Structures are given as C-alpha cells and as structure tokens.
Amino acid sequence: MGFPERRMRRMRRTDTIRRMVRETRLSPDDFILPMFVAPGSGVRKPIGSMPGHFQLSVDEAVKDCGEVVGLGIPAVILFGIPERKDPLGTEAYSDKAPVQRAVRALKKTFGDSLCVVTDVCMCEYTDHGHCGVVEKGEVLNDETLELLAKEAVSHARAGADIVAPSDMMDGRIGFIRDELDEAGFDHVAIMAYAAKFASGFYGPFREAAESAPKFGDRRAYQMDPPNAREALMEMLLDEEEGADILMVKPAGPYLDILRAARDEFDLPLAAYQVSGEFATIKAAAERGWIDHDRVMMESLVGIRRAGADMILTYFAKEAARLLGKG
Ligand code: PBG
C-alpha cells in the first residue's frame, strides 16, 4: 500500500497522537550528572566553558545532590580536583581526598536514594596530566593498573556504588574486579568507559578538572575516532573481564557505535555526552543561533534512540526539570 492510501502524516497531526506513537521517551531515570569536587568548604567556583557547572567543595556538592534527588535523577558521577598533584597521582587513592570525602558525605546523607559513581583515572591527580604512570614520555600500562585498582578500592571503601575506570589501559577491568573482590567489595559494580575515543570534545572538561596533559596527547591509549570494529572489540574485552555496564564516549558523534553495541551486547549501555557536546550547544544557544531546550532534548533523545540505557550528561538537571513540567 502506498500513497494516497498510506498517509504517514495522519499519525503526526496532533500533539496527543504524536505522544501515542512516540517510540523513545526520556525520563530523569536515564540521567547521570557529572560533578567536580574540590578541597575546602563553601567553594562554588564556576567553570567558564561549562555554564551552570562548578568546582564544588563537599558541603556544596551535598547541597546540589539534594536537588538532584528531588528531580528524580538516580545517580551522579564524581571527578576530583586534588590539593596537590605528583607523578604518581597519590591523592587519587587517598582516603581523605575530595572524592572519597564526598562519597562518604553523600552516602551518609542520601543512602540508597542516590547512586554514587566515581570516575577512576589518574589524569586529574598526576602533575603531567596523563592517565597513568609515565616513563620516558610513555604511559606504562601494567604499572598503571596497580594505581587504578588502589583508587577503585579507596572509592569502594568510602561507599561508592559503582566505579567507572576511564583511563583506557588494557586489562584494567579484570584487574580492578579482582582487587575489589579481594578487598571485600564484590557488591561494587564497574561501569567501563569501554569505547572511549581520543576526542577534541573533552576540551571544557580539562579546564573543569584541570587535567590537560602537559606534553603530547592521549592518542596512544584512547581510541582513534574512525574505528568502529575496534570499539566493539574493546567492549567485548571489558564484558569478558567482568564489566557490569559498558560505555561509549563521546555520545553524539558516535551514535553508530552505540547502535552497534546495543545490537551486540546485552549488558546495560551508557553513553557520555561530554563537555564539548554540552558547551557547543550552550554557546550556539547563547548566540541565539539555536533553541536551547529543543536542541538539548533532541540531542538526548537521539542518544537514547541509538540504544543507550543511560546518559551521563551535564544537562541532567535542566532536562529533568523540563521533563517534570510535562
Ligand atoms: C578522565 C576523563 C576525561 C573525561 C572523563 N573522564 C577526560 C579525558 O579523557 O581527557 C571527559 C569528560 C568530558 O569531556 O565531559 N580520563
């Protein structure tokens, strides 16, 4: 049957009908809000390239999470700004560092009504800004695993529900899983940044987390953007090593990877709409070139439609607020 019997526009005629045939829906349940925790108290330092986002001290982060829970957002992911950086990123695995203190405060305040995820990586904590141990200008893989596992166990000890390694070292999921189990944290889940690409879209984050590499770039460990089959292999390995959730990052420019992953794997699938995706929408909207709310929601629904179960997004609060208004 074709035109004029088949008229596709009938099902688009009114908003009510469009609601009935909608294939993909967004809910605050879909979102995970990234947050940056800093030392001190009463600190709320705006991040220039990420309007509405701040480096927060633990007390301020707790306040913001009250709003997060109130909006129906189930989870936050924490990044840390340490007091001091050094070659081995020792504050990454200090029980007194901002992330560990924030996890304890959040779990104490919100219990199981807030799922606390922690980013496990060295780049915020090393003075050279790379995601692992550096020797002669190279990031060493196996030596880095030890530090990542120490960091993950320290987060688990503080009470993290999920640890999320974002370093892209080989074998880290299995290594961290073993160390967590050994330390008595077999209930702590691992969200693997499984297919993480070496992306220009991380620019604003590196300002927010003060984690830009001091020499070179991350192309020798993060993935080359043109590669899709390799992304599936990364995800397969992380599944085999025991990941509980697989992530694709960034999200918007990699929707094909998300779709392929959804078709290939049955594990929950996360997508990270990264800082540069957020900032480009914010900047164009500020200039009046696009409609902020409309483009925000379209970018999020596209990520869900491609196959993501959950989205790490700096829009989490704004989008949840809009969804709440129905
Ligand atoms: C740490 C990490 C990065 C992001 C998340 N975890 C930065 C990077 O790899 O350089 C980027 C997140 C964003 O841009 O929003 N390795």
PDB file of N, CA, C and O in Angstrom, residues 103-155:
ATOM      1  N   VAL A 103      32.016  11.022  48.618  1.00  0.00           N
ATOM      2  CA  VAL A 103      31.260   9.766  48.587  1.00  0.00           C
ATOM      3  C   VAL A 103      30.700   9.473  49.977  1.00  0.00           C
ATOM      4  O   VAL A 103      29.507   9.176  50.141  1.00  0.00           O
ATOM      5  N   ARG A 104      31.561   9.597  50.999  1.00  0.00           N
ATOM      6  CA  ARG A 104      31.100   9.311  52.374  1.00  0.00           C
ATOM      7  C   ARG A 104      29.959  10.236  52.770  1.00  0.00           C
ATOM      8  O   ARG A 104      28.952   9.787  53.310  1.00  0.00           O
ATOM      9  N   ALA A 105      30.100  11.532  52.465  1.00  0.00           N
ATOM     10  CA  ALA A 105      29.060  12.500  52.848  1.00  0.00           C
ATOM     11  C   ALA A 105      27.759  12.225  52.096  1.00  0.00           C
ATOM     12  O   ALA A 105      26.669  12.290  52.681  1.00  0.00           O
ATOM     13  N   LEU A 106      27.871  11.895  50.815  1.00  0.00           N
ATOM     14  CA  LEU A 106      26.654  11.670  50.019  1.00  0.00           C
ATOM     15  C   LEU A 106      25.935  10.400  50.463  1.00  0.00           C
ATOM     16  O   LEU A 106      24.703  10.379  50.577  1.00  0.00           O
ATOM     17  N   LYS A 107      26.684   9.346  50.729  1.00  0.00           N
ATOM     18  CA  LYS A 107      26.042   8.088  51.157  1.00  0.00           C
ATOM     19  C   LYS A 107      25.396   8.264  52.534  1.00  0.00           C
ATOM     20  O   LYS A 107      24.332   7.732  52.806  1.00  0.00           O
ATOM     21  N   LYS A 108      26.066   9.052  53.393  1.00  0.00           N
ATOM     22  CA  LYS A 108      25.522   9.303  54.727  1.00  0.00           C
ATOM     23  C   LYS A 108      24.218  10.115  54.624  1.00  0.00           C
ATOM     24  O   LYS A 108      23.242   9.840  55.325  1.00  0.00           O
ATOM     25  N   THR A 109      24.188  11.097  53.722  1.00  0.00           N
ATOM     26  CA  THR A 109      23.024  11.977  53.613  1.00  0.00           C
ATOM     27  C   THR A 109      21.883  11.315  52.847  1.00  0.00           C
ATOM     28  O   THR A 109      20.719  11.455  53.225  1.00  0.00           O
ATOM     29  N   PHE A 110      22.197  10.643  51.760  1.00  0.00           N
ATOM     30  CA  PHE A 110      21.132  10.183  50.854  1.00  0.00           C
ATOM     31  C   PHE A 110      20.930   8.670  50.822  1.00  0.00           C
ATOM     32  O   PHE A 110      19.957   8.200  50.232  1.00  0.00           O
ATOM     33  N   GLY A 111      21.831   7.925  51.435  1.00  0.00           N
ATOM     34  CA  GLY A 111      21.677   6.470  51.454  1.00  0.00           C
ATOM     35  C   GLY A 111      21.509   5.915  50.051  1.00  0.00           C
ATOM     36  O   GLY A 111      22.189   6.341  49.113  1.00  0.00           O
ATOM     37  N   ASP A 112      20.580   4.975  49.908  1.00  0.00           N
ATOM     38  CA  ASP A 112      20.404   4.333  48.606  1.00  0.00           C
ATOM     39  C   ASP A 112      19.520   5.138  47.652  1.00  0.00           C
ATOM     40  O   ASP A 112      19.272   4.690  46.525  1.00  0.00           O
ATOM     41  N   SER A 113      19.038   6.321  48.084  1.00  0.00           N
ATOM     42  CA  SER A 113      18.231   7.103  47.138  1.00  0.00           C
ATOM     43  C   SER A 113      19.111   7.832  46.128  1.00  0.00           C
ATOM     44  O   SER A 113      18.607   8.394  45.154  1.00  0.00           O
ATOM     45  N   LEU A 114      20.422   7.816  46.331  1.00  0.00           N
ATOM     46  CA  LEU A 114      21.337   8.358  45.324  1.00  0.00           C
ATOM     47  C   LEU A 114      22.427   7.322  45.055  1.00  0.00           C
ATOM     48  O   LEU A 114      23.102   6.863  45.971  1.00  0.00           O
ATOM     49  N   CYS A 115      22.568   6.964  43.774  1.00  0.00           N
ATOM     50  CA  CYS A 115      23.640   6.056  43.373  1.00  0.00           C
ATOM     51  C   CYS A 115      24.886   6.895  43.107  1.00  0.00           C
ATOM     52  O   CYS A 115      24.860   7.816  42.289  1.00  0.00           O
ATOM     53  N   VAL A 116      25.964   6.590  43.814  1.00  0.00           N
ATOM     54  CA  VAL A 116      27.185   7.372  43.657  1.00  0.00           C
ATOM     55  C   VAL A 116      28.204   6.591  42.816  1.00  0.00           C
ATOM     56  O   VAL A 116      28.647   5.508  43.191  1.00  0.00           O
ATOM     57  N   VAL A 117      28.517   7.169  41.667  1.00  0.00           N
ATOM     58  CA  VAL A 117      29.502   6.602  40.749  1.00  0.00           C
ATOM     59  C   VAL A 117      30.767   7.445  40.885  1.00  0.00           C
ATOM     60  O   VAL A 117      30.688   8.657  41.062  1.00  0.00           O
ATOM     61  N   THR A 118      31.936   6.814  40.803  1.00  0.00           N
ATOM     62  CA  THR A 118      33.181   7.587  40.822  1.00  0.00           C
ATOM     63  C   THR A 118      33.982   7.296  39.561  1.00  0.00           C
ATOM     64  O   THR A 118      34.048   6.158  39.105  1.00  0.00           O
ATOM     65  N   ASP A 119      34.566   8.353  39.012  1.00  0.00           N
ATOM     66  CA  ASP A 119      35.463   8.190  37.868  1.00  0.00           C
ATOM     67  C   ASP A 119      36.818   7.725  38.396  1.00  0.00           C
ATOM     68  O   ASP A 119      37.359   8.308  39.336  1.00  0.00           O
ATOM     69  N   VAL A 120      37.317   6.648  37.813  1.00  0.00           N
ATOM     70  CA  VAL A 120      38.615   6.116  38.238  1.00  0.00           C
ATOM     71  C   VAL A 120      39.626   6.400  37.137  1.00  0.00           C
ATOM     72  O   VAL A 120      39.565   5.811  36.058  1.00  0.00           O
ATOM     73  N   CYS A 121      40.522   7.370  37.398  1.00  0.00           N
ATOM     74  CA  CYS A 121      41.550   7.721  36.422  1.00  0.00           C
ATOM     75  C   CYS A 121      42.637   8.503  37.122  1.00  0.00           C
ATOM     76  O   CYS A 121      42.430   9.046  38.207  1.00  0.00           O
ATOM     77  N   MET A 122      43.804   8.583  36.524  1.00  0.00           N
ATOM     78  CA  MET A 122      44.924   9.274  37.161  1.00  0.00           C
ATOM     79  C   MET A 122      45.107  10.706  36.666  1.00  0.00           C
ATOM     80  O   MET A 122      45.830  11.488  37.284  1.00  0.00           O
ATOM     81  N   CYS A 123      44.462  11.085  35.543  1.00  0.00           N
ATOM     82  CA  CYS A 123      44.851  12.349  34.893  1.00  0.00           C
ATOM     83  C   CYS A 123      44.575  13.587  35.726  1.00  0.00           C
ATOM     84  O   CYS A 123      45.275  14.587  35.596  1.00  0.00           O
ATOM     85  N   GLU A 124      43.572  13.517  36.606  1.00  0.00           N
ATOM     86  CA  GLU A 124      43.324  14.685  37.464  1.00  0.00           C
ATOM     87  C   GLU A 124      44.371  14.798  38.569  1.00  0.00           C
ATOM     88  O   GLU A 124      44.476  15.829  39.218  1.00  0.00           O
ATOM     89  N   TYR A 125      45.099  13.721  38.812  1.00  0.00           N
ATOM     90  CA  TYR A 125      45.954  13.644  40.005  1.00  0.00           C
ATOM     91  C   TYR A 125      47.449  13.672  39.712  1.00  0.00           C
ATOM     92  O   TYR A 125      48.256  13.858  40.607  1.00  0.00           O
ATOM     93  N   THR A 126      47.810  13.449  38.442  1.00  0.00           N
ATOM     94  CA  THR A 126      49.239  13.439  38.102  1.00  0.00           C
ATOM     95  C   THR A 126      49.680  14.837  37.664  1.00  0.00           C
ATOM     96  O   THR A 126      48.904  15.571  37.046  1.00  0.00           O
ATOM     97  N   ASP A 127      50.929  15.191  37.984  1.00  0.00           N
ATOM     98  CA  ASP A 127      51.406  16.533  37.614  1.00  0.00           C
ATOM     99  C   ASP A 127      51.623  16.655  36.103  1.00  0.00           C
ATOM    100  O   ASP A 127      51.548  17.740  35.547  1.00  0.00           O
ATOM    101  N   HIS A 128      51.836  15.521  35.417  1.00  0.00           N
ATOM    102  CA  HIS A 128      51.999  15.559  33.962  1.00  0.00           C
ATOM    103  C   HIS A 128      50.658  15.484  33.229  1.00  0.00           C
ATOM    104  O   HIS A 128      50.585  15.696  32.023  1.00  0.00           O
ATOM    105  N   GLY A 129      49.588  15.171  33.952  1.00  0.00           N
ATOM    106  CA  GLY A 129      48.247  15.179  33.355  1.00  0.00           C
ATOM    107  C   GLY A 129      47.907  13.959  32.521  1.00  0.00           C
ATOM    108  O   GLY A 129      46.853  13.927  31.868  1.00  0.00           O
ATOM    109  N   HIS A 130      48.761  12.931  32.509  1.00  0.00           N
ATOM    110  CA  HIS A 130      48.421  11.715  31.775  1.00  0.00           C
ATOM    111  C   HIS A 130      47.682  10.732  32.686  1.00  0.00           C
ATOM    112  O   HIS A 130      47.694  10.863  33.907  1.00  0.00           O
ATOM    113  N   CYS A 131      47.037   9.745  32.052  1.00  0.00           N
ATOM    114  CA  CYS A 131      46.130   8.869  32.785  1.00  0.00           C
ATOM    115  C   CYS A 131      46.838   7.694  33.458  1.00  0.00           C
ATOM    116  O   CYS A 131      46.208   6.696  33.813  1.00  0.00           O
ATOM    117  N   GLY A 132      48.162   7.765  33.602  1.00  0.00           N
ATOM    118  CA  GLY A 132      48.873   6.657  34.232  1.00  0.00           C
ATOM    119  C   GLY A 132      50.303   7.020  34.574  1.00  0.00           C
ATOM    120  O   GLY A 132      50.691   8.192  34.550  1.00  0.00           O
ATOM    121  N   VAL A 133      51.090   5.976  34.849  1.00  0.00           N
ATOM    122  CA  VAL A 133      52.498   6.155  35.193  1.00  0.00           C
ATOM    123  C   VAL A 133      53.279   6.475  33.920  1.00  0.00           C
ATOM    124  O   VAL A 133      53.161   5.757  32.922  1.00  0.00           O
ATOM    125  N   VAL A 134      54.066   7.544  33.946  1.00  0.00           N
ATOM    126  CA  VAL A 134      54.827   7.944  32.759  1.00  0.00           C
ATOM    127  C   VAL A 134      56.310   7.640  32.959  1.00  0.00           C
ATOM    128  O   VAL A 134      56.888   7.932  34.002  1.00  0.00           O
ATOM    129  N   GLU A 135      56.899   7.005  31.920  1.00  0.00           N
ATOM    130  CA  GLU A 135      58.344   6.789  31.921  1.00  0.00           C
ATOM    131  C   GLU A 135      58.862   7.068  30.522  1.00  0.00           C
ATOM    132  O   GLU A 135      58.315   6.528  29.546  1.00  0.00           O
ATOM    133  N   LYS A 136      59.849   7.910  30.412  1.00  0.00           N
ATOM    134  CA  LYS A 136      60.425   8.318  29.120  1.00  0.00           C
ATOM    135  C   LYS A 136      59.333   8.746  28.133  1.00  0.00           C
ATOM    136  O   LYS A 136      59.318   8.319  26.969  1.00  0.00           O
ATOM    137  N   GLY A 137      58.385   9.529  28.614  1.00  0.00           N
ATOM    138  CA  GLY A 137      57.349  10.057  27.731  1.00  0.00           C
ATOM    139  C   GLY A 137      56.267   9.073  27.336  1.00  0.00           C
ATOM    140  O   GLY A 137      55.408   9.377  26.517  1.00  0.00           O
ATOM    141  N   GLU A 138      56.310   7.846  27.922  1.00  0.00           N
ATOM    142  CA  GLU A 138      55.300   6.830  27.593  1.00  0.00           C
ATOM    143  C   GLU A 138      54.433   6.546  28.811  1.00  0.00           C
ATOM    144  O   GLU A 138      54.938   6.514  29.937  1.00  0.00           O
ATOM    145  N   VAL A 139      53.142   6.283  28.589  1.00  0.00           N
ATOM    146  CA  VAL A 139      52.277   5.873  29.688  1.00  0.00           C
ATOM    147  C   VAL A 139      52.349   4.353  29.798  1.00  0.00           C
ATOM    148  O   VAL A 139      52.002   3.628  28.861  1.00  0.00           O
ATOM    149  N   LEU A 140      52.865   3.874  30.923  1.00  0.00           N
ATOM    150  CA  LEU A 140      53.062   2.433  31.129  1.00  0.00           C
ATOM    151  C   LEU A 140      51.739   1.772  31.505  1.00  0.00           C
ATOM    152  O   LEU A 140      51.050   2.226  32.416  1.00  0.00           O
ATOM    153  N   ASN A 141      51.415   0.706  30.805  1.00  0.00           N
ATOM    154  CA  ASN A 141      50.110   0.054  31.028  1.00  0.00           C
ATOM    155  C   ASN A 141      50.030  -0.704  32.352  1.00  0.00           C
ATOM    156  O   ASN A 141      49.262  -0.358  33.249  1.00  0.00           O
ATOM    157  N   ASP A 142      50.871  -1.732  32.498  1.00  0.00           N
ATOM    158  CA  ASP A 142      50.689  -2.663  33.622  1.00  0.00           C
ATOM    159  C   ASP A 142      50.992  -2.023  34.973  1.00  0.00           C
ATOM    160  O   ASP A 142      50.345  -2.335  35.975  1.00  0.00           O
ATOM    161  N   GLU A 143      51.951  -1.071  34.978  1.00  0.00           N
ATOM    162  CA  GLU A 143      52.274  -0.364  36.217  1.00  0.00           C
ATOM    163  C   GLU A 143      51.093   0.516  36.648  1.00  0.00           C
ATOM    164  O   GLU A 143      50.857   0.723  37.833  1.00  0.00           O
ATOM    165  N   THR A 144      50.353   1.031  35.652  1.00  0.00           N
ATOM    166  CA  THR A 144      49.218   1.900  35.952  1.00  0.00           C
ATOM    167  C   THR A 144      48.064   1.121  36.589  1.00  0.00           C
ATOM    168  O   THR A 144      47.334   1.659  37.423  1.00  0.00           O
ATOM    169  N   LEU A 145      47.926  -0.154  36.220  1.00  0.00           N
ATOM    170  CA  LEU A 145      46.806  -0.954  36.740  1.00  0.00           C
ATOM    171  C   LEU A 145      46.797  -0.973  38.268  1.00  0.00           C
ATOM    172  O   LEU A 145      45.739  -0.883  38.895  1.00  0.00           O
ATOM    173  N   GLU A 146      47.988  -1.095  38.853  1.00  0.00           N
ATOM    174  CA  GLU A 146      48.085  -1.133  40.320  1.00  0.00           C
ATOM    175  C   GLU A 146      47.485   0.122  40.944  1.00  0.00           C
ATOM    176  O   GLU A 146      46.758   0.049  41.940  1.00  0.00           O
ATOM    177  N   LEU A 147      47.817   1.275  40.364  1.00  0.00           N
ATOM    178  CA  LEU A 147      47.332   2.546  40.918  1.00  0.00           C
ATOM    179  C   LEU A 147      45.823   2.677  40.730  1.00  0.00           C
ATOM    180  O   LEU A 147      45.110   3.129  41.628  1.00  0.00           O
ATOM    181  N   LEU A 148      45.334   2.275  39.562  1.00  0.00           N
ATOM    182  CA  LEU A 148      43.896   2.360  39.292  1.00  0.00           C
ATOM    183  C   LEU A 148      43.113   1.492  40.278  1.00  0.00           C
ATOM    184  O   LEU A 148      42.063   1.896  40.790  1.00  0.00           O
ATOM    185  N   ALA A 149      43.649   0.298  40.543  1.00  0.00           N
ATOM    186  CA  ALA A 149      42.963  -0.614  41.460  1.00  0.00           C
ATOM    187  C   ALA A 149      42.961  -0.037  42.872  1.00  0.00           C
ATOM    188  O   ALA A 149      41.957  -0.118  43.587  1.00  0.00           O
ATOM    189  N   LYS A 150      44.072   0.588  43.263  1.00  0.00           N
ATOM    190  CA  LYS A 150      44.125   1.217  44.593  1.00  0.00           C
ATOM    191  C   LYS A 150      43.081   2.325  44.694  1.00  0.00           C
ATOM    192  O   LYS A 150      42.396   2.481  45.708  1.00  0.00           O
ATOM    193  N   GLU A 151      42.956   3.094  43.602  1.00  0.00           N
ATOM    194  CA  GLU A 151      41.974   4.183  43.573  1.00  0.00           C
ATOM    195  C   GLU A 151      40.550   3.618  43.665  1.00  0.00           C
ATOM    196  O   GLU A 151      39.727   4.093  44.455  1.00  0.00           O
ATOM    197  N   ALA A 152      40.273   2.581  42.886  1.00  0.00           N
ATOM    198  CA  ALA A 152      38.928   1.991  42.875  1.00  0.00           C
ATOM    199  C   ALA A 152      38.568   1.424  44.249  1.00  0.00           C
ATOM    200  O   ALA A 152      37.457   1.622  44.753  1.00  0.00           O
ATOM    201  N   VAL A 153      39.525   0.744  44.881  1.00  0.00           N
ATOM    202  CA  VAL A 153      39.272   0.160  46.212  1.00  0.00           C
ATOM    203  C   VAL A 153      39.041   1.277  47.234  1.00  0.00           C
ATOM    204  O   VAL A 153      38.156   1.174  48.099  1.00  0.00           O
ATOM    205  N   SER A 154      39.793   2.366  47.110  1.00  0.00           N
ATOM    206  CA  SER A 154      39.616   3.500  48.019  1.00  0.00           C
ATOM    207  C   SER A 154      38.216   4.125  47.849  1.00  0.00           C
ATOM    208  O   SER A 154      37.562   4.491  48.834  1.00  0.00           O
ATOM    209  N   HIS A 155      37.753   4.215  46.616  1.00  0.00           N
ATOM    210  CA  HIS A 155      36.385   4.715  46.372  1.00  0.00           C
ATOM    211  C   HIS A 155      35.347   3.758  46.955  1.00  0.00           C
ATOM    212  O   HIS A 155      34.352   4.183  47.549  1.00  0.00           O
TER     213      HIS A 155
END
